[in-house]
Short mmCIF file of C-alpha atoms in Angstrom, two decimals:
data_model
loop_
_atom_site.label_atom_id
_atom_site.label_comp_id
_atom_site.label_asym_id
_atom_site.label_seq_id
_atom_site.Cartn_x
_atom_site.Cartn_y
_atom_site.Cartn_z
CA UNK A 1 203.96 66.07 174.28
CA UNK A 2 202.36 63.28 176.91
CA UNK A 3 200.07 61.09 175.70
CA UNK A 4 197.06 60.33 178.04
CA UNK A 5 194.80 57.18 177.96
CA UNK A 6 194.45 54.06 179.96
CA UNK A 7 196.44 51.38 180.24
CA UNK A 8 195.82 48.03 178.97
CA UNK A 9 195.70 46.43 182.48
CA UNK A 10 193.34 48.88 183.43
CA UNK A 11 191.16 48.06 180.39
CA UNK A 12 190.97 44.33 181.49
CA UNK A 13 190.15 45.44 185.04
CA UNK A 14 186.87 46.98 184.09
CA UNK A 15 186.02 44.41 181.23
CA UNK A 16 186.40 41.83 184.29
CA UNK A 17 183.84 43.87 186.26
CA UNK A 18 181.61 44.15 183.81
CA UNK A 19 181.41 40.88 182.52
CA UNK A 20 180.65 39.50 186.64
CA UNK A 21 178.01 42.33 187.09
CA UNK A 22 176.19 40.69 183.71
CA UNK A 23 177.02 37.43 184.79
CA UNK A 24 174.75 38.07 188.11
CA UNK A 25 172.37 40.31 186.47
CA UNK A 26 171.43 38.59 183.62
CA UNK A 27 169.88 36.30 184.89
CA UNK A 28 167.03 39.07 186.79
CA UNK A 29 166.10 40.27 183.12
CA UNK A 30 166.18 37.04 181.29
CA UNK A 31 163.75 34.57 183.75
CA UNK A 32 163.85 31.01 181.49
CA UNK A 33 162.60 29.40 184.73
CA UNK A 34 159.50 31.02 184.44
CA UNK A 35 159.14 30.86 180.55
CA UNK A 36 159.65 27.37 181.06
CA UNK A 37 157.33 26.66 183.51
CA UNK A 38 154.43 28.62 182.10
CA UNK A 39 155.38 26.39 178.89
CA UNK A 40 154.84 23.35 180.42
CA UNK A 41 151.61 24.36 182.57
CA UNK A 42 150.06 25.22 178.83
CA UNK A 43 151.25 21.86 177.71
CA UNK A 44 149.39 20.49 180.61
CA UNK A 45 146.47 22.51 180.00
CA UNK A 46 146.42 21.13 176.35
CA UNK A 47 146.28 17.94 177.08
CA UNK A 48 143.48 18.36 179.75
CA UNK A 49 141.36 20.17 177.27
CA UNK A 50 141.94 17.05 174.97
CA UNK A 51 141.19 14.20 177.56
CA UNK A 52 138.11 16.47 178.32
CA UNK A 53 137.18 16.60 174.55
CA UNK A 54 137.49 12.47 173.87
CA UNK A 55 135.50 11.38 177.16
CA UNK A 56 132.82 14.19 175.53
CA UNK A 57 132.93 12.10 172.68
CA UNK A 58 132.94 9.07 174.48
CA UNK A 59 129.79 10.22 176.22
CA UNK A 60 128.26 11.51 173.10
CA UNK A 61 128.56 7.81 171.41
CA UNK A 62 127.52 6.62 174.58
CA UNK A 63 124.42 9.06 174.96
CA UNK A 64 125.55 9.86 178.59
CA UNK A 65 125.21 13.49 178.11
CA UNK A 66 122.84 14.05 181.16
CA UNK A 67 123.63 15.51 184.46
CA UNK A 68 125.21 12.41 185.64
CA UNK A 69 126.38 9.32 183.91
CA UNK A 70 129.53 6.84 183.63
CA UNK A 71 131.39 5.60 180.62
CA UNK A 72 133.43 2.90 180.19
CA UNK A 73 136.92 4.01 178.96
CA UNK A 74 139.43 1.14 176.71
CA UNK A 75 142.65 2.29 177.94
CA UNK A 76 144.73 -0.61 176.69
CA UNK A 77 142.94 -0.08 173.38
CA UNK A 78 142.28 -3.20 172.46
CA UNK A 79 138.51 -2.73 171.66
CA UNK A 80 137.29 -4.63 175.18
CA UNK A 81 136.19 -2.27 177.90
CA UNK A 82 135.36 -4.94 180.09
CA UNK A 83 138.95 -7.16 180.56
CA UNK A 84 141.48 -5.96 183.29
CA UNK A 85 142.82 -2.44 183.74
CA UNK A 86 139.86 -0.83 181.82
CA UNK A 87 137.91 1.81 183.94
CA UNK A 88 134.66 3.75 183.93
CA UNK A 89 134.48 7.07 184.44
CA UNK A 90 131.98 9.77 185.85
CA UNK A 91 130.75 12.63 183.48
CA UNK A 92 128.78 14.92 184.04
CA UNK A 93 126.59 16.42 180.94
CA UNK A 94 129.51 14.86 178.60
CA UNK A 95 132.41 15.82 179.90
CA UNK A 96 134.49 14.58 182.94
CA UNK A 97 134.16 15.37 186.62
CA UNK A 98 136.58 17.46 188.33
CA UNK A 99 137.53 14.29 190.52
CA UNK A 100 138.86 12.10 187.74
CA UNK A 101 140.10 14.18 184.94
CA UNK A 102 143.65 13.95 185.95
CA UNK A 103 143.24 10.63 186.08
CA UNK A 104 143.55 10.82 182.73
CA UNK A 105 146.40 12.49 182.54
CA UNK A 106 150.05 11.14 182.17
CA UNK A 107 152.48 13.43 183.59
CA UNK A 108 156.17 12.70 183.82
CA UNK A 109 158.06 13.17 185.53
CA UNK A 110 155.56 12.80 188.77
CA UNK A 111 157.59 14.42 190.61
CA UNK A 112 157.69 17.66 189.09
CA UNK A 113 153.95 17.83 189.34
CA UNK A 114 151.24 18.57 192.58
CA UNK A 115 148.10 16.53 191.44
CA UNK A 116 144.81 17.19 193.20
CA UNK A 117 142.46 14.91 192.36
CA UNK A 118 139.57 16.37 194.37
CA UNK A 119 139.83 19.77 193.20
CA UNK A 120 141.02 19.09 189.44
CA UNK A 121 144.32 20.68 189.92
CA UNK A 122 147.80 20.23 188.82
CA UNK A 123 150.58 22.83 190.08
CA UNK A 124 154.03 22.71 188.83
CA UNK A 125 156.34 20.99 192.02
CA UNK A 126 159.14 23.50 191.04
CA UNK A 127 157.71 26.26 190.27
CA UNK A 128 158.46 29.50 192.57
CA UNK A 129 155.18 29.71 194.17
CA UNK A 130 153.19 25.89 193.17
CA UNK A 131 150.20 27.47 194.75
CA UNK A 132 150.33 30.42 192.07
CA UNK A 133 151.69 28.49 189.58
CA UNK A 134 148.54 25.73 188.81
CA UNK A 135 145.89 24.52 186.40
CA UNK A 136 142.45 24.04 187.96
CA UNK A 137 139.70 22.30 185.60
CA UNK A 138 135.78 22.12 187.10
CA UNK A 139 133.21 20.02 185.16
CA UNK A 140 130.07 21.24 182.97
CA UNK A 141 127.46 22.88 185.29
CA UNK A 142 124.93 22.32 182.91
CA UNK A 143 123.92 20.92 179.46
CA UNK A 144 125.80 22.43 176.34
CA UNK A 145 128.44 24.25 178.79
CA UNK A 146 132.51 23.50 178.29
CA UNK A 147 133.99 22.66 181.27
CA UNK A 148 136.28 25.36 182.70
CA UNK A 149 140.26 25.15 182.86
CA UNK A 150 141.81 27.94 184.74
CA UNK A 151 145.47 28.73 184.97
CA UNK A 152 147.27 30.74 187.25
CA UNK A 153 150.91 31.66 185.94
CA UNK A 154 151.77 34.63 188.79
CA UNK A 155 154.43 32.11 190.30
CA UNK A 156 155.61 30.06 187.98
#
């Protein structure tokens, strides 16, 4: 009687295959890159909704809750808003404008970040797409209204 089967070179042959054609594929089903990156643009988006929700405060102690109005901001926090490196800040009704608030952001590194300062906007440097991959925040439009944070995760 002849006993059929493979051989044990054979067997290594295709484990060797298959273990290059997961090698190169698993990497299309499992995208960390992009979990990553959508992790750090909500980390970003965090701490924009909580500079947004101290200069409110800010403004509240202040009574600068109006259309317009500055505040004056301790950022060394030694209780003087007046001595060197201290700055004032627009809000409007409260809460900052979309010029400055990522001004009051510290993101490191810079160079993994795309800050616009006009538009409010921080994309991710590398994500896939930077354009689809950003947080855009615009100011109060009127009295008792949260500012608006919008993120855009398509190409990150």
């Amino acid at each position: 009687m002849k006993q059929r089967g493979f051989t044990l070179i054979e067997l290594i042959v295709v484990m060797v295959i298959l273990g290059i054609l997961a090698a190169t594929a698993a990497p299309l089903f499992v995208n960390l890159k992009g979990d990553a990156n959508k992790a750090v643009l909500k980390g970003v988006d965090a701490s924009m909704r909580s500079a947004a929700t101290m200069i409110y405060a800010k403004a509240a102690i202040a009574g600068a809750l109006g259309a317009t109005g500055t505040i004056a901001v301790d950022l060394n926090n030694d209780g003087d808003t007046t001595d060197t490196g201290e700055a004032t800040f627009a809000v409007a009704f409260g809460d900052p404008t979309t010029g400055n608030i990522t001004s009051l952001l510290t993101l490191t590194p810079a160079t993994d970040f795309i800050v616009t300062a006009a538009s409010g906007s921080v994309a991710l440097s590398k994500a896939t797409d930077s354009a689809t991959c950003i947080l855009t925040y615009a100011s109060s439009a009127s009295a008792g209204a949260a500012p608006v944070i919008t993120a855009v995760e398509t190409g990150c």
